[in-house]
């Protein structure tokens, strides 16, 4: 564990000196937090929401907001579309960090001295992975906390703010988010072993956002309903995917190949 | 301290190292010489347990490569071809990270010791990216020494350094030699190898020669005496050629070069013959072949040697 800690601290002290990484870690959560807060605020202040009756809400959406008025339900439904944005934070931040931290070792030729120390591949990858996952998880949790506090004061009724903090979203943010981060880091590690440029690793790893965007647009289009069952299934699937990706990333991190092919 | 037996490495179908057998004794500074792409770095990487062996055996500090890799990494230090330092971090932080990974007991104390030893203590808080090449190289050597390894591998320690920086690094290596460290050094700098190494191996995918620098010179060229004459001429060449156990005689300007079996015994006799024949002998010395001559004789193919002539 001590060696993993050394790698994490090294990564943070190095990676956060990179302005692009720092910008991504700080700016992205700010923007993605501001969007649902602004929507919530504009809906609460416009007064239009109050004119919406339960009959105006589609049946399948109505199921998501028991005990709410039509206005509250529409406010919850619209804001919850953007709640998915919080799940982009744990995908995009670790990809940025991991892409720089691993390909960076390649470009600065620091990997060979590092591999010559008595550190195992698992310790090295765990250190690098956690160095990327922890800031991402903290950023998404922090963003969600800010949003929850804001929602408490801005939402048109206590029902809406309570519903935005219910187990569905708590599980999405606190469980599914970090699981997605782990998957993103594993993919970034694997891509890093095949490319020579941090940006290339980052861009390829960013393809991971596509399934989440599909979910986002599917929800907006009304094809997908995000409920407890879906989040639960996502968590279970991600646990399995993560286990497979971790094993694959460790397997692909062959010192021989890395030292002789990484130029 | 280092033993290899038929050590072989293939990258796919490309042969990088073939049947390397050698032995490096404790406290020895061992030079590993060879042209680019000869397999020197591959050999070092195998011995440091960084990459696998295709066939053969090797042990370092008593531990077998491929089976006891963790212990090998604990007992070896490596200066890689490029210093590979974290430019954004300070010198102290760079060394601290590696000291912790090597589980050094007194991290701060050991880091301070080496930074002071290398004259970098005053710059300990500066980012390594602001250091000169020589300073970076010294810092990378210090990093390799932090855990007091039994064997130190240096891959091109003075390459790409200006003469002053190279001299600083060489002095440091000489100090390490005085401490009795076992050092395995890959280098292109033949003068450096001549000065620092107890023995050298000349290598090009396979071992071409292995001995002390002076023994290699002797083996290749024999020992050559140089007779400086005021009145050098062909008749003196004939006199030397007609003497027993004189293998090769050349006249270069006013010098006669004679390859002998035992110069200490033969020189007085030859001087006498030359003087009797009317030669004015000014002084007698021994021709010292450079290690470069020896190296090129081994690594160049006959066609390349002919072209060079």
Coordinates of C-alpha atoms in Angstrom, one line a residue:
Chain A
X1 CA 0.0 0.0 0.0
X2 CA 2.9 2.4 0.8
X3 CA 4.2 2.1 -2.7
X4 CA 0.8 2.8 -4.2
X5 CA 0.6 5.9 -2.0
X6 CA 4.0 7.0 -3.3
X7 CA 2.9 6.7 -6.9
X8 CA -0.4 8.5 -6.2
X9 CA 1.4 11.4 -4.6
X10 CA 4.0 11.5 -7.4
X11 CA 1.2 11.6 -10.0
X12 CA -0.6 14.4 -8.3
X13 CA 2.4 16.5 -7.8
X14 CA 3.3 16.1 -11.4
X15 CA 0.1 15.9 -13.3
X16 CA -1.5 18.9 -11.6
X17 CA 1.4 21.0 -12.7
X18 CA 0.0 20.5 -16.2
X19 CA -2.3 23.4 -16.9
X20 CA -4.5 21.5 -19.3
X21 CA -5.1 18.8 -16.8
X22 CA -5.8 21.3 -14.1
X23 CA -8.2 23.1 -16.3
X24 CA -10.1 20.0 -17.1
X25 CA -10.3 18.9 -13.5
X26 CA -11.4 22.3 -12.2
X27 CA -13.4 23.7 -15.2
X28 CA -15.4 20.7 -16.3
X29 CA -17.2 20.1 -12.9
X30 CA -17.9 23.8 -12.6
X31 CA -19.7 23.9 -16.0
X32 CA -21.5 20.7 -15.5
X33 CA -22.7 21.8 -12.1
X34 CA -23.8 25.2 -13.3
X35 CA -26.0 23.8 -16.1
X36 CA -28.6 22.0 -14.0
X37 CA -28.6 24.7 -11.3
X38 CA -29.3 27.4 -14.0
X39 CA -32.1 25.2 -15.5
X40 CA -33.6 24.7 -12.1
X41 CA -33.4 28.3 -11.2
X42 CA -34.9 29.5 -14.5
X43 CA -37.8 27.0 -14.2
X44 CA -38.5 28.0 -10.6
X45 CA -38.5 31.7 -11.4
X46 CA -40.4 31.6 -14.7
X47 CA -43.7 30.5 -13.1
X48 CA -44.5 28.4 -16.2
X49 CA -44.0 25.2 -14.3
X50 CA -47.0 25.9 -12.1
X51 CA -49.2 25.9 -15.2
X52 CA -48.4 22.3 -16.0
X53 CA -50.9 19.7 -14.8
X54 CA -50.3 16.0 -14.2
X55 CA -52.3 15.3 -17.3
X56 CA -49.8 17.1 -19.4
X57 CA -47.0 14.7 -18.3
X58 CA -46.5 11.5 -20.3
X59 CA -47.5 8.4 -18.3
X60 CA -44.1 6.8 -18.1
X61 CA -42.6 10.0 -16.8
X62 CA -45.4 10.4 -14.3
X63 CA -44.3 7.1 -12.8
X64 CA -40.9 8.7 -11.8
X65 CA -42.5 11.3 -9.7
X66 CA -45.1 10.0 -7.3
X67 CA -46.7 12.5 -5.0
X68 CA -45.5 15.5 -7.1
X69 CA -47.6 18.1 -8.8
X70 CA -47.4 18.5 -12.6
X71 CA -45.1 21.5 -12.2
X72 CA -42.8 19.7 -9.8
X73 CA -42.7 16.6 -12.0
X74 CA -41.8 18.5 -15.1
X75 CA -39.1 20.4 -13.2
X76 CA -37.7 17.1 -11.8
X77 CA -37.8 15.5 -15.2
X78 CA -36.0 18.3 -17.0
X79 CA -33.3 18.7 -14.4
X80 CA -32.8 15.0 -14.1
X81 CA -31.9 14.9 -17.8
X82 CA -28.9 16.9 -16.9
X83 CA -28.1 14.9 -13.8
X84 CA -26.4 12.5 -16.3
X85 CA -23.9 15.2 -16.9
X86 CA -22.5 14.5 -13.4
X87 CA -21.7 11.1 -14.6
X88 CA -19.5 12.6 -17.3
X89 CA -17.2 14.0 -14.7
X90 CA -15.9 10.6 -13.5
X91 CA -15.4 9.6 -17.2
X92 CA -13.6 12.6 -18.5
X93 CA -11.3 13.6 -15.6
X94 CA -9.6 10.2 -15.2
X95 CA -9.1 9.9 -18.9
X96 CA -7.3 13.2 -19.0
X97 CA -5.2 12.4 -16.0
X98 CA -4.4 8.8 -16.9
X99 CA -3.6 9.7 -20.5
X100 CA -1.0 12.2 -19.3
X101 CA 0.3 10.2 -16.4
X102 CA 1.0 7.0 -18.4
X103 CA 2.0 8.3 -21.9
X104 CA 3.8 11.1 -20.1
X105 CA 6.1 8.5 -18.5
X106 CA 6.7 7.3 -22.1
X107 CA 7.5 10.7 -23.6
X108 CA 9.8 11.8 -20.7
X109 CA 11.4 8.4 -20.6
X110 CA 10.9 8.1 -16.8
X111 CA 9.2 4.7 -17.1
X112 CA 12.3 2.6 -17.3
X113 CA 13.8 3.9 -14.0
X114 CA 10.4 3.5 -12.4
X115 CA 10.1 -0.1 -13.6
X116 CA 13.7 -0.8 -12.3
X117 CA 12.5 -0.3 -8.8
X118 CA 11.0 -3.1 -6.8
X119 CA 7.4 -2.1 -7.6
X120 CA 5.0 -4.7 -9.0
X121 CA 2.9 -4.0 -12.1
X122 CA -0.3 -4.1 -10.0
X123 CA 1.1 -1.6 -7.5
X124 CA 2.2 0.7 -10.4
X125 CA -1.1 0.5 -12.2
X126 CA -3.1 0.8 -8.9
X127 CA -1.2 3.9 -8.0
X128 CA -1.7 5.5 -11.4
X129 CA -5.3 4.4 -11.6
X130 CA -6.2 5.7 -8.2
X131 CA -4.4 8.9 -8.9
X132 CA -6.8 9.4 -11.7
X133 CA -10.0 8.0 -10.1
X134 CA -9.8 9.8 -6.8
X135 CA -9.9 13.4 -8.1
X136 CA -12.6 12.4 -10.5
X137 CA -14.8 10.9 -7.8
X138 CA -14.1 13.8 -5.5
X139 CA -14.9 16.3 -8.2
X140 CA -18.2 14.6 -9.1
X141 CA -19.2 14.2 -5.5
X142 CA -18.3 17.8 -4.8
X143 CA -20.3 19.0 -7.8
X144 CA -23.3 16.9 -6.7
X145 CA -23.1 18.3 -3.2
X146 CA -23.1 21.8 -4.5
X147 CA -26.0 21.0 -6.8
X148 CA -28.0 19.4 -3.9
X149 CA -27.5 22.5 -1.7
X150 CA -28.5 24.8 -4.5
X151 CA -31.5 22.6 -5.4
X152 CA -32.7 22.8 -1.8
X153 CA -33.0 26.5 -2.1
X154 CA -34.0 26.9 -5.7
X155 CA -36.3 24.0 -6.5
X156 CA -40.0 24.9 -6.6
X157 CA -40.9 22.5 -3.8
X158 CA -39.2 20.2 -1.2
X159 CA -40.4 17.2 -3.2
X160 CA -38.2 18.1 -6.2
X161 CA -35.0 18.6 -4.2
X162 CA -35.7 15.5 -2.1
X163 CA -36.2 13.5 -5.3
X164 CA -33.0 14.8 -6.8
X165 CA -31.2 13.3 -3.7
X166 CA -33.0 10.0 -3.6
X167 CA -31.2 6.6 -3.8
X168 CA -31.4 6.5 -7.6
X169 CA -29.1 9.5 -8.0
X170 CA -27.1 8.8 -4.9
X171 CA -26.2 5.4 -6.3
X172 CA -25.6 6.9 -9.7
X173 CA -23.2 9.5 -8.4
X174 CA -21.5 7.5 -5.5
X175 CA -21.4 4.0 -7.0
X176 CA -21.8 4.1 -10.8
X177 CA -19.6 7.2 -11.2
X178 CA -16.5 5.7 -9.6
X179 CA -17.1 2.4 -11.4
X180 CA -17.2 4.3 -14.7
X181 CA -13.9 6.1 -13.7
X182 CA -12.2 2.7 -13.1
X183 CA -13.3 1.5 -16.6
X184 CA -12.1 4.8 -18.1
X185 CA -8.7 4.5 -16.5
X186 CA -8.3 0.9 -17.6
X187 CA -9.1 1.8 -21.2
X188 CA -6.7 4.8 -21.0
X189 CA -4.0 2.5 -19.7
X190 CA -4.5 0.0 -22.5
X191 CA -4.7 2.7 -25.2
X192 CA -1.6 4.3 -23.7
X193 CA 0.4 1.2 -24.3
X194 CA -0.3 1.4 -28.0
X195 CA 0.1 5.2 -28.8
X196 CA 2.9 7.6 -28.3
X197 CA 1.1 10.9 -27.7
X198 CA -0.9 11.9 -24.6
X199 CA -3.5 13.7 -26.8
X200 CA -4.0 10.5 -28.9
X201 CA -4.5 8.4 -25.8
X202 CA -7.0 11.0 -24.4
X203 CA -9.0 11.3 -27.6
X204 CA -9.3 7.6 -28.1
X205 CA -10.2 7.1 -24.5
X206 CA -12.8 9.8 -24.7
X207 CA -14.8 7.4 -27.0
X208 CA -16.0 5.9 -23.7
X209 CA -18.3 8.9 -23.3
X210 CA -20.3 7.7 -26.3
X211 CA -22.4 5.2 -24.4
X212 CA -23.1 7.8 -21.7
X213 CA -24.1 10.3 -24.4
X214 CA -26.4 7.7 -25.9
X215 CA -28.0 7.3 -22.5
X216 CA -28.3 11.1 -22.2
X217 CA -29.9 11.6 -25.6
X218 CA -32.0 8.4 -25.2
X219 CA -33.4 9.9 -22.1
X220 CA -34.1 13.3 -23.7
X221 CA -35.8 11.5 -26.6
X222 CA -37.9 9.5 -24.2
X223 CA -36.5 6.1 -25.3
X224 CA -34.7 5.5 -22.0
X225 CA -36.1 5.9 -18.5
X226 CA -33.6 6.2 -15.8
X227 CA -34.8 4.4 -12.7
X228 CA -33.4 2.5 -9.8
X229 CA -33.5 -0.8 -11.8
X230 CA -31.5 0.6 -14.7
X231 CA -28.9 2.2 -12.3
X232 CA -28.6 -1.1 -10.4
X233 CA -28.1 -3.0 -13.6
X234 CA -25.5 -0.5 -14.7
X235 CA -23.6 -0.9 -11.4
X236 CA -23.6 -4.7 -11.7
X237 CA -22.5 -4.6 -15.4
X238 CA -19.8 -2.0 -14.6
X239 CA -18.4 -4.2 -11.8
X240 CA -18.1 -7.1 -14.2
X241 CA -16.7 -4.8 -17.0
X242 CA -14.2 -3.3 -14.5
X243 CA -13.0 -6.7 -13.3
X244 CA -12.4 -7.7 -16.9
X245 CA -10.7 -4.5 -17.9
X246 CA -8.4 -4.5 -14.8
X247 CA -7.3 -8.0 -15.7
X248 CA -6.8 -7.1 -19.3
X249 CA -4.9 -3.8 -18.5
X250 CA -2.5 -5.7 -16.2
X251 CA -2.1 -8.4 -18.8
X252 CA -1.4 -5.9 -21.5
X253 CA 1.1 -4.0 -19.4
X254 CA 4.0 -6.1 -20.5
X255 CA 7.3 -4.6 -19.4
X256 CA 9.2 -6.2 -22.3
X257 CA 6.8 -4.7 -24.9
X258 CA 6.6 -1.4 -23.1
X259 CA 10.3 -0.8 -22.8
X260 CA 11.2 -2.0 -26.3
X261 CA 8.2 -0.6 -28.2
X262 CA 7.5 2.6 -26.4
X263 CA 9.8 5.2 -27.9
Chain B
X1 CA 28.6 -10.6 -8.7
X2 CA 27.2 -10.9 -12.3
X3 CA 27.3 -14.3 -14.0
X4 CA 25.8 -15.0 -17.4
X5 CA 25.8 -18.2 -19.3
X6 CA 24.7 -18.4 -22.9
X7 CA 22.4 -15.4 -22.3
X8 CA 20.3 -14.9 -25.4
X9 CA 17.5 -12.5 -26.4
X10 CA 15.4 -12.5 -29.5
X11 CA 12.8 -9.8 -30.4
X12 CA 10.6 -11.9 -32.6
X13 CA 13.0 -13.2 -35.2
X14 CA 15.6 -10.5 -34.6
X15 CA 18.6 -11.6 -32.6
X16 CA 19.6 -9.0 -30.1
X17 CA 22.0 -10.9 -27.8
X18 CA 23.4 -14.3 -28.5
X19 CA 25.2 -16.7 -26.2
X20 CA 26.7 -14.2 -23.8
X21 CA 28.8 -15.8 -21.2
X22 CA 30.8 -13.6 -18.8
X23 CA 31.5 -13.1 -15.1
X24 CA 31.9 -9.8 -13.3
X25 CA 33.7 -9.9 -9.9
X26 CA 32.7 -8.0 -6.8
X27 CA 34.2 -4.5 -6.8
X28 CA 35.0 -4.6 -10.5
X29 CA 34.3 -1.8 -13.0
X30 CA 33.3 -3.7 -16.1
X31 CA 33.1 -1.9 -19.4
X32 CA 30.7 -3.2 -22.0
X33 CA 31.6 -1.8 -25.4
X34 CA 29.9 -2.1 -28.7
X35 CA 28.5 -0.1 -31.6
X36 CA 24.9 1.2 -31.7
X37 CA 22.3 -1.6 -31.8
X38 CA 24.9 -4.1 -30.6
X39 CA 22.6 -5.3 -27.8
X40 CA 24.2 -3.5 -24.9
X41 CA 21.1 -1.9 -23.6
X42 CA 19.2 -5.2 -24.0
X43 CA 21.8 -6.9 -22.0
X44 CA 21.6 -4.4 -19.2
X45 CA 17.8 -4.6 -19.2
X46 CA 17.9 -8.3 -18.9
X47 CA 20.4 -8.2 -16.1
X48 CA 18.2 -5.6 -14.3
X49 CA 15.2 -7.9 -14.7
X50 CA 13.5 -5.3 -16.8
X51 CA 12.9 -7.6 -19.7
X52 CA 12.8 -11.4 -20.0
X53 CA 15.5 -13.7 -21.3
X54 CA 14.9 -15.9 -24.3
X55 CA 17.3 -18.5 -23.3
X56 CA 20.4 -19.0 -21.1
X57 CA 20.9 -18.1 -17.5
X58 CA 22.0 -15.0 -15.6
X59 CA 22.4 -14.1 -12.0
X60 CA 23.0 -10.7 -10.4
X61 CA 24.1 -10.2 -6.8
X62 CA 23.4 -13.9 -6.2
X63 CA 19.8 -13.8 -7.5
X64 CA 18.7 -15.5 -10.7
X65 CA 17.2 -13.4 -13.4
X66 CA 13.7 -14.4 -14.3
X67 CA 13.1 -16.1 -11.0
X68 CA 14.1 -13.6 -8.3
X69 CA 13.5 -10.4 -10.2
X70 CA 12.2 -8.5 -7.1
X71 CA 15.4 -9.2 -5.2
X72 CA 17.4 -8.2 -8.3
X73 CA 15.6 -4.9 -8.5
X74 CA 16.3 -4.4 -4.8
X75 CA 20.0 -5.0 -5.2
X76 CA 20.7 -3.2 -8.5
X77 CA 20.7 0.4 -9.5
X78 CA 20.5 1.6 -13.1
X79 CA 21.4 4.7 -14.9
X80 CA 19.3 4.5 -18.0
X81 CA 20.4 5.9 -21.4
X82 CA 18.2 9.0 -20.9
X83 CA 18.2 10.3 -17.3
X84 CA 14.4 10.0 -17.2
X85 CA 13.8 12.5 -14.4
X86 CA 10.5 14.3 -13.5
X87 CA 11.3 17.7 -14.8
X88 CA 8.4 19.5 -13.0
X89 CA 9.5 18.1 -9.6
X90 CA 12.4 19.3 -7.5
X91 CA 15.7 17.3 -7.2
X92 CA 14.8 16.4 -3.6
X93 CA 11.3 15.2 -4.6
X94 CA 12.7 13.2 -7.5
X95 CA 15.1 11.3 -5.3
X96 CA 12.6 11.0 -2.5
X97 CA 10.1 9.2 -4.7
X98 CA 12.7 6.6 -5.7
X99 CA 14.0 6.2 -2.1
X100 CA 10.5 5.5 -1.0
X101 CA 9.9 3.0 -3.8
X102 CA 13.2 1.2 -2.8
X103 CA 12.0 1.3 0.9
X104 CA 15.1 3.2 2.1
X105 CA 14.8 3.5 5.9
X106 CA 16.0 7.1 6.2
X107 CA 14.6 8.7 3.1
X108 CA 15.4 12.3 4.0
X109 CA 18.9 11.5 5.3
X110 CA 19.8 9.4 2.2
X111 CA 18.5 12.0 -0.2
X112 CA 20.4 14.8 1.6
X113 CA 23.6 12.7 1.6
X114 CA 23.6 12.2 -2.1
X115 CA 22.5 15.7 -3.0
X116 CA 25.3 17.1 -0.8
X117 CA 27.8 14.6 -2.3
X118 CA 26.9 15.8 -5.8
X119 CA 26.9 19.4 -4.9
X120 CA 23.2 19.8 -5.6
X121 CA 22.0 20.5 -2.1
X122 CA 21.7 24.2 -2.8
X123 CA 19.4 23.5 -5.8
X124 CA 17.4 20.8 -4.0
X125 CA 14.1 22.7 -4.3
X126 CA 14.5 23.7 -7.9
X127 CA 12.6 21.9 -10.6
X128 CA 14.9 19.4 -12.4
X129 CA 13.8 20.9 -15.7
X130 CA 16.0 23.9 -14.9
X131 CA 19.1 21.7 -14.4
X132 CA 22.0 21.4 -16.9
X133 CA 22.6 18.1 -18.6
X134 CA 25.6 17.3 -16.3
X135 CA 23.5 18.0 -13.2
X136 CA 20.7 15.9 -14.5
X137 CA 23.0 13.0 -15.2
X138 CA 24.6 13.3 -11.7
X139 CA 21.1 13.3 -10.2
X140 CA 20.2 10.2 -12.2
X141 CA 23.3 8.4 -10.9
X142 CA 22.4 9.5 -7.4
X143 CA 18.9 8.0 -7.9
X144 CA 20.5 4.7 -8.9
X145 CA 22.5 4.7 -5.7
X146 CA 20.0 5.8 -3.1
X147 CA 19.3 2.3 -1.9
X148 CA 23.0 1.4 -1.9
X149 CA 22.7 -1.4 -4.5
X150 CA 25.3 -4.1 -4.7
X151 CA 25.6 -3.7 -8.5
X152 CA 25.3 -0.4 -10.5
X153 CA 24.5 -0.5 -14.2
X154 CA 25.4 2.6 -16.1
X155 CA 24.2 2.9 -19.7
X156 CA 26.2 5.5 -21.6
X157 CA 26.8 7.7 -18.5
X158 CA 28.5 10.5 -20.4
X159 CA 26.8 10.5 -23.7
X160 CA 25.5 13.8 -24.9
X161 CA 27.4 15.7 -22.2
X162 CA 29.7 18.5 -22.8
X163 CA 33.4 17.8 -21.8
X164 CA 33.1 19.6 -18.5
X165 CA 29.9 17.7 -17.5
X166 CA 31.3 14.5 -18.8
X167 CA 34.4 15.0 -16.6
X168 CA 32.2 15.7 -13.5
X169 CA 30.4 12.4 -14.1
X170 CA 33.6 10.5 -14.8
X171 CA 35.1 11.8 -11.5
X172 CA 32.0 10.7 -9.7
X173 CA 32.3 7.2 -11.2
X174 CA 35.9 7.1 -10.3
X175 CA 34.9 7.9 -6.7
X176 CA 32.4 5.1 -6.7
X177 CA 35.1 2.7 -8.0
X178 CA 37.3 3.8 -5.0
X179 CA 34.4 2.8 -2.7
X180 CA 34.6 -0.7 -4.1
X181 CA 31.2 -0.8 -6.0
X182 CA 30.6 -3.3 -8.7
X183 CA 29.8 -1.3 -11.8
X184 CA 28.7 -2.5 -15.2
X185 CA 29.1 0.3 -17.7
X186 CA 28.0 0.5 -21.3
X187 CA 29.9 3.2 -23.1
X188 CA 30.9 4.5 -26.5
X189 CA 33.7 6.5 -24.9
X190 CA 36.7 4.3 -25.3
X191 CA 39.0 6.7 -23.4
X192 CA 36.6 6.6 -20.5
X193 CA 36.5 2.8 -20.6
X194 CA 40.3 2.7 -20.7
X195 CA 40.6 4.9 -17.7
X196 CA 37.8 3.6 -15.5
X197 CA 37.3 -0.1 -16.3
X198 CA 39.2 -3.0 -14.9
X199 CA 38.1 -5.2 -17.7
X200 CA 36.2 -4.6 -20.9
X201 CA 34.0 -6.7 -23.1
X202 CA 33.7 -5.9 -26.8
X203 CA 30.3 -6.9 -27.9
X204 CA 28.3 -7.0 -31.1
X205 CA 25.2 -9.2 -30.6
X206 CA 27.8 -11.7 -29.3
X207 CA 30.9 -11.4 -27.2
X208 CA 33.9 -10.5 -29.4
X209 CA 36.6 -10.0 -26.8
X210 CA 36.9 -9.9 -23.0
X211 CA 40.0 -8.9 -21.0
X212 CA 41.8 -5.9 -19.4
X213 CA 42.4 -3.1 -21.8
X214 CA 46.1 -3.6 -21.8
X215 CA 45.8 -7.4 -22.3
X216 CA 43.5 -6.8 -25.3
X217 CA 46.1 -4.4 -26.8
X218 CA 48.8 -7.0 -26.3
X219 CA 46.7 -9.8 -27.8
X220 CA 45.9 -7.8 -30.9
X221 CA 49.0 -5.9 -31.6
X222 CA 51.7 -7.5 -29.5
X223 CA 54.2 -5.1 -27.9
X224 CA 55.8 -2.6 -30.1
X225 CA 59.0 -0.8 -29.3
X226 CA 59.8 2.6 -31.0
X227 CA 63.4 3.5 -31.7
X228 CA 63.9 7.2 -32.4
X229 CA 66.9 7.6 -34.7
X230 CA 68.6 10.8 -35.9
X231 CA 69.6 9.0 -39.1
X232 CA 66.8 6.4 -39.7
X233 CA 67.1 4.5 -43.0
X234 CA 66.2 1.2 -44.7
X235 CA 69.4 -0.5 -43.6
X236 CA 68.4 -0.3 -40.0
X237 CA 65.0 -1.8 -40.9
X238 CA 66.8 -4.8 -42.4
X239 CA 69.0 -5.2 -39.2
X240 CA 65.9 -5.4 -37.0
X241 CA 64.1 -7.7 -39.5
X242 CA 67.0 -10.1 -39.4
X243 CA 67.0 -10.4 -35.6
X244 CA 65.2 -13.3 -34.0
X245 CA 61.8 -12.9 -32.4
X246 CA 61.2 -9.5 -34.1
X247 CA 57.9 -9.9 -35.8
X248 CA 57.2 -6.8 -37.7
X249 CA 59.3 -3.7 -38.5
X250 CA 58.1 -0.4 -40.0
X251 CA 59.8 2.9 -40.5
X252 CA 57.7 6.0 -39.9
X253 CA 59.6 9.3 -40.4
X254 CA 62.7 8.9 -38.2
X255 CA 61.2 6.1 -36.1
X256 CA 61.5 2.4 -36.3
X257 CA 58.6 0.4 -35.0
X258 CA 59.3 -3.2 -34.0
X259 CA 56.8 -5.7 -32.7
X260 CA 58.5 -7.9 -30.1
X261 CA 57.7 -10.8 -27.8
X262 CA 59.6 -9.4 -24.8
X263 CA 60.7 -5.8 -25.2
X264 CA 62.4 -5.7 -21.7
X265 CA 64.8 -8.4 -22.8
X266 CA 65.1 -7.6 -26.5
X267 CA 65.4 -3.8 -26.5
X268 CA 69.0 -3.6 -25.2
X269 CA 70.1 -6.2 -27.7
X270 CA 68.4 -4.3 -30.6
X271 CA 69.8 -1.0 -29.5
X272 CA 73.3 -2.5 -29.4
X273 CA 72.8 -3.9 -33.0
X274 CA 71.6 -0.6 -34.3
X275 CA 74.4 1.4 -32.7
X276 CA 77.0 -1.1 -34.0
X277 CA 75.5 -0.5 -37.5
X278 CA 76.0 3.3 -37.1
X279 CA 72.5 4.4 -35.9
X280 CA 72.3 7.4 -33.7
X281 CA 69.6 6.2 -31.2
X282 CA 68.0 9.2 -29.5
X283 CA 65.6 7.3 -27.3
X284 CA 63.5 4.2 -27.1
X285 CA 59.9 3.9 -26.0
X286 CA 56.8 1.7 -26.3
X287 CA 54.0 2.3 -28.8
X288 CA 50.8 2.5 -26.8
X289 CA 47.8 1.5 -29.0
X290 CA 44.6 3.3 -28.1
X291 CA 41.6 1.3 -27.0
X292 CA 39.9 2.7 -30.1
X293 CA 42.4 0.7 -32.3
X294 CA 41.5 -2.4 -30.4
X295 CA 37.8 -1.8 -30.5
X296 CA 37.7 -1.1 -34.2
X297 CA 39.7 -4.2 -35.0
X298 CA 37.1 -6.2 -33.2
X299 CA 33.8 -4.6 -34.3
X300 CA 34.7 -3.8 -37.9
X301 CA 34.3 -6.5 -40.5
X302 CA 37.4 -7.2 -42.7
X303 CA 35.8 -5.2 -45.5
X304 CA 35.2 -2.2 -43.2
X305 CA 38.7 -2.4 -41.9
X306 CA 40.1 -2.4 -45.5
X307 CA 38.0 0.6 -46.3
X308 CA 39.2 2.4 -43.3
X309 CA 42.8 1.9 -44.4

